[in-house]
Amino acid sequence: CVGVVAFEVYVQQLLAAPLTLGGSPVLGSASLIALTAGLLNHALANGLLNGLLCAEFYWTVSLMFGLSNSVLPVGIYHHLMYSMPTFVTRYQLAVDEASTSASSRPHSSMRDQTHPLAL
């Protein structure tokens, strides 16, 4: 998470902040960052599809920065974009495992169980 926040500090503070402080419209500076940091940078490194996906991502985080003037929500959003798919996968595996082990246990009815309040 620290690396993601550090990267966002670089992108937002060195790229977005001067545009915002210079009086550029938020949508204009967000679009410029989306095209440079997102599309151009990622398309050259990872292919056009990745560049297009990253352009949308950088447009979103640049808007977040422009509206909040803080890198903290941007860093948290960036971190969640990376960690959420892993969390969802692990959560689903745990749910599947729990339901499998629950269905393999022998079932008993409530009448068979001894309970102090049972009549």
PDB file of C-alpha atoms in Angstrom, residues 43-102:
ATOM      1  CA  ALA A  43       0.036   1.239 -23.988  1.00  0.00           C
ATOM      2  CA  LEU A  44       3.755   1.480 -24.729  1.00  0.00           C
ATOM      3  CA  ALA A  45       4.626  -0.852 -21.861  1.00  0.00           C
ATOM      4  CA  ASN A  46       1.735  -3.338 -21.917  1.00  0.00           C
ATOM      5  CA  GLY A  47      -0.273  -2.948 -25.115  1.00  0.00           C
ATOM      6  CA  LEU A  48      -3.151  -0.827 -26.348  1.00  0.00           C
ATOM      7  CA  LEU A  49      -5.914  -2.578 -24.370  1.00  0.00           C
ATOM      8  CA  ASN A  50      -4.047  -2.043 -21.115  1.00  0.00           C
ATOM      9  CA  GLY A  51      -3.453   1.571 -22.089  1.00  0.00           C
ATOM     10  CA  LEU A  52      -7.160   2.137 -22.694  1.00  0.00           C
ATOM     11  CA  LEU A  53      -8.090   0.564 -19.354  1.00  0.00           C
ATOM     12  CA  CYS A  54      -5.463   2.607 -17.542  1.00  0.00           C
ATOM     13  CA  ALA A  55      -6.595   5.820 -19.225  1.00  0.00           C
ATOM     14  CA  GLU A  56     -10.012   5.378 -17.630  1.00  0.00           C
ATOM     15  CA  PHE A  57      -8.390   4.599 -14.281  1.00  0.00           C
ATOM     16  CA  TYR A  58      -6.089   7.648 -14.361  1.00  0.00           C
ATOM     17  CA  TRP A  59      -8.937   9.891 -15.461  1.00  0.00           C
ATOM     18  CA  THR A  60     -10.909   8.734 -12.399  1.00  0.00           C
ATOM     19  CA  VAL A  61      -8.061   9.176  -9.905  1.00  0.00           C
ATOM     20  CA  SER A  62      -7.142  12.555 -11.357  1.00  0.00           C
ATOM     21  CA  LEU A  63     -10.717  13.709 -10.876  1.00  0.00           C
ATOM     22  CA  MET A  64     -10.597  12.390  -7.305  1.00  0.00           C
ATOM     23  CA  PHE A  65      -7.413  14.359  -6.660  1.00  0.00           C
ATOM     24  CA  GLY A  66      -8.706  17.488  -8.361  1.00  0.00           C
ATOM     25  CA  LEU A  67     -11.862  17.454  -6.268  1.00  0.00           C
ATOM     26  CA  SER A  68     -10.291  16.452  -2.945  1.00  0.00           C
ATOM     27  CA  ASN A  69      -6.787  18.005  -3.248  1.00  0.00           C
ATOM     28  CA  SER A  70      -5.553  14.964  -1.326  1.00  0.00           C
ATOM     29  CA  VAL A  71      -3.588  11.965  -2.462  1.00  0.00           C
ATOM     30  CA  LEU A  72      -4.998   9.799   0.363  1.00  0.00           C
ATOM     31  CA  PRO A  73      -8.348   8.868  -1.278  1.00  0.00           C
ATOM     32  CA  VAL A  74      -6.504   8.333  -4.552  1.00  0.00           C
ATOM     33  CA  GLY A  75      -3.997   5.969  -2.908  1.00  0.00           C
ATOM     34  CA  ILE A  76      -6.763   4.059  -1.138  1.00  0.00           C
ATOM     35  CA  TYR A  77      -8.740   3.700  -4.382  1.00  0.00           C
ATOM     36  CA  HIS A  78      -5.630   2.569  -6.256  1.00  0.00           C
ATOM     37  CA  HIS A  79      -4.833   0.010  -3.545  1.00  0.00           C
ATOM     38  CA  LEU A  80      -8.405  -1.327  -3.584  1.00  0.00           C
ATOM     39  CA  MET A  81      -8.289  -1.717  -7.369  1.00  0.00           C
ATOM     40  CA  TYR A  82      -5.343  -4.089  -6.935  1.00  0.00           C
ATOM     41  CA  SER A  83      -6.333  -5.881  -3.743  1.00  0.00           C
ATOM     42  CA  MET A  84     -10.091  -6.301  -4.218  1.00  0.00           C
ATOM     43  CA  PRO A  85      -9.932  -9.040  -6.901  1.00  0.00           C
ATOM     44  CA  THR A  86      -7.594 -11.060  -4.655  1.00  0.00           C
ATOM     45  CA  PHE A  87      -9.895 -10.544  -1.668  1.00  0.00           C
ATOM     46  CA  VAL A  88     -12.980 -11.604  -3.646  1.00  0.00           C
ATOM     47  CA  THR A  89     -11.234 -14.748  -4.925  1.00  0.00           C
ATOM     48  CA  ARG A  90     -10.048 -15.771  -1.450  1.00  0.00           C
ATOM     49  CA  TYR A  91     -13.431 -14.973   0.087  1.00  0.00           C
ATOM     50  CA  GLN A  92     -15.224 -17.127  -2.502  1.00  0.00           C
ATOM     51  CA  LEU A  93     -12.806 -20.024  -1.869  1.00  0.00           C
ATOM     52  CA  ALA A  94     -13.488 -19.776   1.873  1.00  0.00           C
ATOM     53  CA  VAL A  95     -17.267 -19.724   1.301  1.00  0.00           C
ATOM     54  CA  ASP A  96     -17.052 -22.721  -1.039  1.00  0.00           C
ATOM     55  CA  GLU A  97     -14.887 -24.631   1.426  1.00  0.00           C
ATOM     56  CA  ALA A  98     -17.221 -23.853   4.313  1.00  0.00           C
ATOM     57  CA  SER A  99     -20.288 -24.963   2.378  1.00  0.00           C
ATOM     58  CA  THR A 100     -18.531 -28.145   1.244  1.00  0.00           C
ATOM     59  CA  SER A 101     -17.496 -29.087   4.773  1.00  0.00           C
ATOM     60  CA  ALA A 102     -20.953 -28.206   6.129  1.00  0.00           C
TER      61      ALA A 102
END
